[in-house]
């Protein structure tokens, strides 16, 4: 069963190893836990719905509680406290495009707001209901999760928008295919949500971002359905797929998604390499990427992330042995772990591996085989579960991310880390900060930063700590040529920074599109575009 | 010097070999030429300008004549007849974004229309002035052609929008880089034009379409400049690069383009392979593409194109010898020529070649080495010059193109060819029709069809023949799930078919954007969106 006040399945527990708590205590102080509310307490706080009962939706408190928040840190804190503030007045579970259109009609008739809801995994406040005088109906696409059509010649699959990562992959795998889209939220997030928020998967280096995988489909809007036909490419004017990608529910509700799929690969391996220091590591992966060696994933941890990962990995004896070996080979303090993958046919993979090793060796890379790569692959969706145990140990963890051109990666990364590390200095609190690059392009890279700090004495004070950190980092990002999001989307948390990134005319353009599709402003107000 | 009434440089002549005329005579009848007007006659027909003189533009007849038409077949006929109908009232040659903004202000002040003009190579009527009560000012970006900035770490180059293919490549090559964008119009077409009309180059398989190469830049609009920052990727809402790509001058004038570049490749080769028949050839290239073998170009001619190319190649003895050899190896009548390229480092190229040969062998492919590939590379930009000599020999040639998903390629290709082949049946005229696929994707392929027919007794009657053929093929394309253009854009010739392709809501959305950026409708009216 899904955890009501945290990540994922309630039976999955990712343990924090004994020495992990000690490692963090040395960096940010001894952890202190805040008390969790029970589900009963949280349910008791759900106010009466402003909606009359209707066959298309539920007004039950549990449905409304379970669809009130995503997985951002403010959401996490609200869920743990059991005080969510604003709740949807109802949750609809349409079974078809027809029913989505009925809900749009109902919203017009009864003056409602609608919030499209996929897997509820937003970490930027996308699906949180606004405090609105209009009743708010959350529209869960969970029941529209089937593979509807498969064109094996064109490698095109049509899905309902609510298909989760496992639902997408299991239905395709049965026919010998994969979408290859594996964001960290993959277990719960959905195809429609990936499209609406411009998601990127861990193997985007091979399969592309969702922008490349999304071939067409239908967006149900207040101006009618926007149907986008599939073409491999087109010069017939501006590409309206791009109006759907990243619209975050502001322009309509996605009712059908056509995606480009791939045959299951014959061979796939992941490898671990240690680079002696950050400066060489950064050069190495830039050159490797720009040389177009066909890798399928690449993740470079900076020195603090590498150290933290090794400390939290458990198996201290094995790690000590590994570190001795690495030091002998020139990768001692300051070393950076690079994980990379090859996916495809064996001959190509062998060449890609050989070329990657040759490149990395030139930068002092110490190759450690597939062991760490296998570990990465096993745990690739487990990181979000760790928040649970860090919380129980008395620590708060959050992540944020951006992307920038290569010439700015090191500058921006340092500025973000500094803004977070110093972010609670006035309170005398330490913040433990580390970063990896996990989506690389010829032009530049994503920057993904994790930060750990201690909760304050109360929930509101803890939220205030997060707000200070988030604001400092977000401001740093947009002031220094980063995008406010490479893969999480805008939601409500990033919306205040979008004007600085895009400029006034761009924001007016998005407003004009919102106005065009949704003149009364009923769709997901406050997300993407501020009120 | 540029040819005033045809393609390219007046000193470049691509001869039609002796047996070529006979080959065509056997297929569509003996050619008959129409008389060409002289430049003097054409200049004498240019009416007085409705514009007062101004330092920002020229009102001279020759400038206005030379910027009145592109290179579509209707343009060609009008130029040969020397009767262009509508001419711009002036031609501006801004030197800076500042001057573009001055021209926008002037247009508002004096109630003008503006037509952004790159290389004048449109084959869809993009830059033809409308018959408007407002004076029309064509804005040539020819003087804004410099490399303005080069970020070698991020592989990003900033250019003026008027840089032609050779200007882009020569400025990059001097620094060791290439853009890798080689449309057939490369000698004359410009970076800004490629962006505005969503161009695709012959090596898009490696370098991507202009959509992938365009990283950011500035669009000068009546609502102010839309500045798009470069990011390797972003999830920060809809991507406004896509509002510039394909806007065809309707939303603004591009004043600066930032592109993703590549280091010059160490190794590049092109190969020729004959497949025994179309059905096997089609399967072979689909599977080769879907297997992601990293090729840099791939062009498959159908049987009639293969036969036509061999007939028009000259060297009949060598060709006869080649055909004997091919027949012995199983590629006789019905054989299809595939040209493909590998670009990159030697080890990768060797593997790609080996894997491509292995794939193609399984479909009966007969490999002929690099000779035909070299020929292709030598002649890659010369095809447009052939129109000249076919015209002199008494034939009209035109091309059209689309793209569709693999499961529909054969169906659509056959329907297009049939619509053209039968298109002049009521007049008792034959049309020689052949096709190649030259831009392949996992999902599908472009379809590029050439058709040759005889002019009628007069220019207007010849134009009517073309209109009948073009309409039949365009209607076929949009009725059978093709895009009205894969690489030429919409312009005025394809605009009537766009509604069928995109639907009413999509067209309204584009109109809303045009309204947003250009409320008075001054920018390139009639292109992309019909009046």
mmCIF file of N, CA and C in Angstrom, chain A residues 116-186:
data_model
loop_
_atom_site.group_PDB
_atom_site.id
_atom_site.type_symbol
_atom_site.label_atom_id
_atom_site.label_comp_id
_atom_site.label_asym_id
_atom_site.label_seq_id
_atom_site.Cartn_x
_atom_site.Cartn_y
_atom_site.Cartn_z
ATOM 1 N N UNK A 116 -5.269 18.485 -12.839
ATOM 2 C CA UNK A 116 -4.900 17.168 -13.354
ATOM 3 C C UNK A 116 -3.852 16.524 -12.447
ATOM 4 N N UNK A 117 -3.996 15.222 -12.196
ATOM 5 C CA UNK A 117 -3.164 14.518 -11.214
ATOM 6 C C UNK A 117 -2.694 13.201 -11.814
ATOM 7 N N UNK A 118 -1.380 13.018 -11.856
ATOM 8 C CA UNK A 118 -0.833 11.773 -12.401
ATOM 9 C C UNK A 118 -0.464 10.826 -11.279
ATOM 10 N N UNK A 119 0.812 10.843 -10.868
ATOM 11 C CA UNK A 119 1.252 9.965 -9.785
ATOM 12 C C UNK A 119 1.414 10.699 -8.466
ATOM 13 N N UNK A 120 1.171 11.981 -8.468
ATOM 14 C CA UNK A 120 1.313 12.742 -7.220
ATOM 15 C C UNK A 120 2.755 12.827 -6.746
ATOM 16 N N UNK A 121 3.712 12.789 -7.692
ATOM 17 C CA UNK A 121 5.127 12.769 -7.293
ATOM 18 C C UNK A 121 5.814 14.111 -7.497
ATOM 19 N N UNK A 122 5.065 15.126 -7.823
ATOM 20 C CA UNK A 122 5.675 16.445 -8.037
ATOM 21 C C UNK A 122 6.520 16.850 -6.837
ATOM 22 N N UNK A 123 7.697 17.390 -7.103
ATOM 23 C CA UNK A 123 8.499 17.959 -6.013
ATOM 24 C C UNK A 123 8.563 19.478 -6.138
ATOM 25 N N UNK A 124 7.569 20.042 -6.842
ATOM 26 C CA UNK A 124 7.560 21.496 -7.007
ATOM 27 C C UNK A 124 6.169 22.083 -6.781
ATOM 28 N N UNK A 125 5.288 21.308 -6.143
ATOM 29 C CA UNK A 125 3.961 21.851 -5.806
ATOM 30 C C UNK A 125 2.979 21.910 -6.966
ATOM 31 N N UNK A 126 3.193 21.088 -7.988
ATOM 32 C CA UNK A 126 2.322 21.155 -9.163
ATOM 33 C C UNK A 126 0.847 20.917 -8.863
ATOM 34 N N UNK A 127 0.575 19.947 -7.999
ATOM 35 C CA UNK A 127 -0.825 19.491 -7.886
ATOM 36 C C UNK A 127 -1.491 19.950 -6.599
ATOM 37 N N UNK A 128 -0.820 20.827 -5.866
ATOM 38 C CA UNK A 128 -1.412 21.310 -4.614
ATOM 39 C C UNK A 128 -2.560 22.264 -4.916
ATOM 40 N N UNK A 129 -3.745 22.024 -4.348
ATOM 41 C CA UNK A 129 -4.872 22.903 -4.639
ATOM 42 C C UNK A 129 -4.640 24.302 -4.086
ATOM 43 N N UNK A 130 -5.040 25.317 -4.839
ATOM 44 C CA UNK A 130 -4.905 26.683 -4.345
ATOM 45 C C UNK A 130 -6.031 26.988 -3.372
ATOM 46 N N UNK A 131 -5.805 27.971 -2.518
ATOM 47 C CA UNK A 131 -6.882 28.447 -1.640
ATOM 48 C C UNK A 131 -7.781 29.322 -2.505
ATOM 49 N N UNK A 132 -8.827 28.709 -3.053
ATOM 50 C CA UNK A 132 -9.639 29.395 -4.046
ATOM 51 C C UNK A 132 -11.070 29.504 -3.563
ATOM 52 N N UNK A 133 -11.748 30.576 -3.975
ATOM 53 C CA UNK A 133 -13.175 30.661 -3.647
ATOM 54 C C UNK A 133 -13.959 29.645 -4.463
ATOM 55 N N UNK A 134 -13.389 29.222 -5.593
ATOM 56 C CA UNK A 134 -14.025 28.152 -6.368
ATOM 57 C C UNK A 134 -13.715 26.796 -5.736
ATOM 58 N N UNK A 135 -14.684 25.897 -5.708
ATOM 59 C CA UNK A 135 -14.360 24.536 -5.293
ATOM 60 C C UNK A 135 -13.309 23.929 -6.244
ATOM 61 N N UNK A 136 -12.460 23.069 -5.682
ATOM 62 C CA UNK A 136 -11.363 22.488 -6.450
ATOM 63 C C UNK A 136 -11.580 20.985 -6.616
ATOM 64 N N UNK A 137 -11.556 20.537 -7.864
ATOM 65 C CA UNK A 137 -11.709 19.116 -8.160
ATOM 66 C C UNK A 137 -10.394 18.611 -8.746
ATOM 67 N N UNK A 138 -9.790 17.650 -8.056
ATOM 68 C CA UNK A 138 -8.566 17.041 -8.572
ATOM 69 C C UNK A 138 -8.957 15.885 -9.488
ATOM 70 N N UNK A 139 -8.320 15.835 -10.643
ATOM 71 C CA UNK A 139 -8.685 14.828 -11.645
ATOM 72 C C UNK A 139 -7.540 13.822 -11.756
ATOM 73 N N UNK A 140 -7.696 12.684 -11.076
ATOM 74 C CA UNK A 140 -6.676 11.633 -11.128
ATOM 75 C C UNK A 140 -6.852 10.819 -12.399
ATOM 76 N N UNK A 141 -5.767 10.657 -13.150
ATOM 77 C CA UNK A 141 -5.826 9.872 -14.379
ATOM 78 C C UNK A 141 -5.465 8.405 -14.144
ATOM 79 N N UNK A 142 -5.469 8.013 -12.851
ATOM 80 C CA UNK A 142 -4.949 6.691 -12.480
ATOM 81 C C UNK A 142 -5.634 5.541 -13.221
ATOM 82 N N UNK A 143 -6.914 5.730 -13.560
ATOM 83 C CA UNK A 143 -7.625 4.612 -14.190
ATOM 84 C C UNK A 143 -7.408 4.542 -15.700
ATOM 85 N N UNK A 144 -6.765 5.529 -16.250
ATOM 86 C CA UNK A 144 -6.499 5.535 -17.705
ATOM 87 C C UNK A 144 -5.031 5.165 -17.908
ATOM 88 N N UNK A 145 -4.750 3.885 -17.749
ATOM 89 C CA UNK A 145 -3.345 3.452 -17.668
ATOM 90 C C UNK A 145 -2.984 2.341 -18.643
ATOM 91 N N UNK A 146 -3.806 2.160 -19.681
ATOM 92 C CA UNK A 146 -3.591 0.991 -20.546
ATOM 93 C C UNK A 146 -2.816 1.327 -21.813
ATOM 94 N N UNK A 147 -2.121 0.310 -22.294
ATOM 95 C CA UNK A 147 -1.545 0.360 -23.646
ATOM 96 C C UNK A 147 -2.706 0.196 -24.614
ATOM 97 N N UNK A 148 -2.964 1.190 -25.433
ATOM 98 C CA UNK A 148 -4.154 1.199 -26.282
ATOM 99 C C UNK A 148 -3.848 0.807 -27.720
ATOM 100 N N UNK A 149 -2.627 1.019 -28.128
ATOM 101 C CA UNK A 149 -2.275 0.678 -29.512
ATOM 102 C C UNK A 149 -0.760 0.548 -29.606
ATOM 103 N N UNK A 150 -0.330 -0.342 -30.480
ATOM 104 C CA UNK A 150 1.106 -0.544 -30.671
ATOM 105 C C UNK A 150 1.367 -0.673 -32.162
ATOM 106 N N UNK A 151 2.137 0.246 -32.711
ATOM 107 C CA UNK A 151 2.522 0.200 -34.126
ATOM 108 C C UNK A 151 3.970 -0.283 -34.147
ATOM 109 N N UNK A 152 4.144 -1.577 -34.386
ATOM 110 C CA UNK A 152 5.486 -2.161 -34.245
ATOM 111 C C UNK A 152 6.422 -1.739 -35.367
ATOM 112 N N UNK A 153 5.869 -1.383 -36.527
ATOM 113 C CA UNK A 153 6.743 -0.904 -37.604
ATOM 114 C C UNK A 153 7.309 0.468 -37.271
ATOM 115 N N UNK A 154 6.441 1.336 -36.759
ATOM 116 C CA UNK A 154 6.855 2.714 -36.472
ATOM 117 C C UNK A 154 7.403 2.866 -35.063
ATOM 118 N N UNK A 155 7.371 1.788 -34.283
ATOM 119 C CA UNK A 155 7.794 1.852 -32.884
ATOM 120 C C UNK A 155 7.055 2.968 -32.141
ATOM 121 N N UNK A 156 5.736 2.949 -32.268
ATOM 122 C CA UNK A 156 4.880 3.923 -31.592
ATOM 123 C C UNK A 156 3.882 3.191 -30.706
ATOM 124 N N UNK A 157 3.755 3.632 -29.478
ATOM 125 C CA UNK A 157 2.777 3.047 -28.562
ATOM 126 C C UNK A 157 1.849 4.140 -28.059
ATOM 127 N N UNK A 158 0.562 3.811 -27.962
ATOM 128 C CA UNK A 158 -0.429 4.749 -27.450
ATOM 129 C C UNK A 158 -0.873 4.290 -26.065
ATOM 130 N N UNK A 159 -0.797 5.195 -25.111
ATOM 131 C CA UNK A 159 -1.161 4.868 -23.723
ATOM 132 C C UNK A 159 -2.189 5.836 -23.187
ATOM 133 N N UNK A 160 -2.931 5.396 -22.206
ATOM 134 C CA UNK A 160 -3.661 6.323 -21.356
ATOM 135 C C UNK A 160 -2.647 7.154 -20.570
ATOM 136 N N UNK A 161 -3.026 8.392 -20.195
ATOM 137 C CA UNK A 161 -2.061 9.301 -19.574
ATOM 138 C C UNK A 161 -1.669 8.900 -18.163
ATOM 139 N N UNK A 162 -2.477 8.041 -17.532
ATOM 140 C CA UNK A 162 -2.221 7.706 -16.138
ATOM 141 C C UNK A 162 -1.329 6.502 -15.933
ATOM 142 N N UNK A 163 -0.783 5.948 -17.017
ATOM 143 C CA UNK A 163 0.089 4.776 -16.878
ATOM 144 C C UNK A 163 1.355 5.162 -16.118
ATOM 145 N N UNK A 164 1.632 4.464 -15.037
ATOM 146 C CA UNK A 164 2.839 4.721 -14.251
ATOM 147 C C UNK A 164 4.042 4.080 -14.943
ATOM 148 N N UNK A 165 5.228 4.389 -14.471
ATOM 149 C CA UNK A 165 6.430 3.787 -15.040
ATOM 150 C C UNK A 165 6.335 2.276 -15.151
ATOM 151 N N UNK A 166 6.043 1.567 -14.037
ATOM 152 C CA UNK A 166 5.944 0.104 -14.136
ATOM 153 C C UNK A 166 4.818 -0.343 -15.074
ATOM 154 N N UNK A 167 3.706 0.403 -15.123
ATOM 155 C CA UNK A 167 2.602 0.027 -16.027
ATOM 156 C C UNK A 167 3.026 0.220 -17.491
ATOM 157 N N UNK A 168 3.751 1.266 -17.770
ATOM 158 C CA UNK A 168 4.261 1.478 -19.132
ATOM 159 C C UNK A 168 5.205 0.350 -19.509
ATOM 160 N N UNK A 169 6.182 0.113 -18.649
ATOM 161 C CA UNK A 169 7.234 -0.837 -19.007
ATOM 162 C C UNK A 169 6.730 -2.283 -19.046
ATOM 163 N N UNK A 170 5.842 -2.647 -18.126
ATOM 164 C CA UNK A 170 5.412 -4.052 -18.130
ATOM 165 C C UNK A 170 4.553 -4.350 -19.355
ATOM 166 N N UNK A 171 3.715 -3.403 -19.758
ATOM 167 C CA UNK A 171 2.888 -3.635 -20.944
ATOM 168 C C UNK A 171 3.744 -3.664 -22.210
ATOM 169 N N UNK A 172 4.801 -2.872 -22.241
ATOM 170 C CA UNK A 172 5.677 -2.889 -23.418
ATOM 171 C C UNK A 172 6.590 -4.111 -23.419
ATOM 172 N N UNK A 173 7.128 -4.430 -22.254
ATOM 173 C CA UNK A 173 8.065 -5.549 -22.131
ATOM 174 C C UNK A 173 7.424 -6.861 -22.601
ATOM 175 N N UNK A 174 6.149 -7.002 -22.324
ATOM 176 C CA UNK A 174 5.435 -8.214 -22.752
ATOM 177 C C UNK A 174 5.465 -8.368 -24.270
ATOM 178 N N UNK A 175 5.673 -7.266 -24.976
ATOM 179 C CA UNK A 175 5.737 -7.318 -26.436
ATOM 180 C C UNK A 175 7.161 -7.146 -26.965
ATOM 181 N N UNK A 176 8.124 -7.049 -26.058
ATOM 182 C CA UNK A 176 9.522 -6.959 -26.494
ATOM 183 C C UNK A 176 10.064 -5.543 -26.619
ATOM 184 N N UNK A 177 9.369 -4.590 -26.018
ATOM 185 C CA UNK A 177 9.782 -3.186 -26.173
ATOM 186 C C UNK A 177 10.001 -2.505 -24.829
ATOM 187 N N UNK A 178 10.614 -1.329 -24.911
ATOM 188 C CA UNK A 178 10.776 -0.470 -23.735
ATOM 189 C C UNK A 178 10.578 0.978 -24.158
ATOM 190 N N UNK A 179 10.076 1.796 -23.232
ATOM 191 C CA UNK A 179 10.075 3.237 -23.482
ATOM 192 C C UNK A 179 11.454 3.796 -23.126
ATOM 193 N N UNK A 180 12.060 3.227 -22.092
ATOM 194 C CA UNK A 180 13.395 3.679 -21.699
ATOM 195 C C UNK A 180 13.389 4.982 -20.918
ATOM 196 N N UNK A 181 12.245 5.315 -20.335
ATOM 197 C CA UNK A 181 12.164 6.562 -19.566
ATOM 198 C C UNK A 181 12.110 6.222 -18.080
ATOM 199 N N UNK A 182 13.196 6.503 -17.375
ATOM 200 C CA UNK A 182 13.319 6.082 -15.986
ATOM 201 C C UNK A 182 13.704 7.244 -15.076
ATOM 202 N N UNK A 183 12.770 8.165 -14.831
ATOM 203 C CA UNK A 183 13.074 9.172 -13.811
ATOM 204 C C UNK A 183 13.144 8.498 -12.444
ATOM 205 N N UNK A 184 13.734 9.173 -11.472
ATOM 206 C CA UNK A 184 13.855 8.550 -10.154
ATOM 207 C C UNK A 184 12.481 8.249 -9.547
ATOM 208 N N UNK A 185 11.482 8.993 -9.965
ATOM 209 C CA UNK A 185 10.117 8.810 -9.462
ATOM 210 C C UNK A 185 9.371 7.705 -10.196
ATOM 211 N N UNK A 186 10.078 6.948 -11.053
ATOM 212 C CA UNK A 186 9.489 6.011 -12.011
ATOM 213 C C UNK A 186 8.421 5.084 -11.419
#
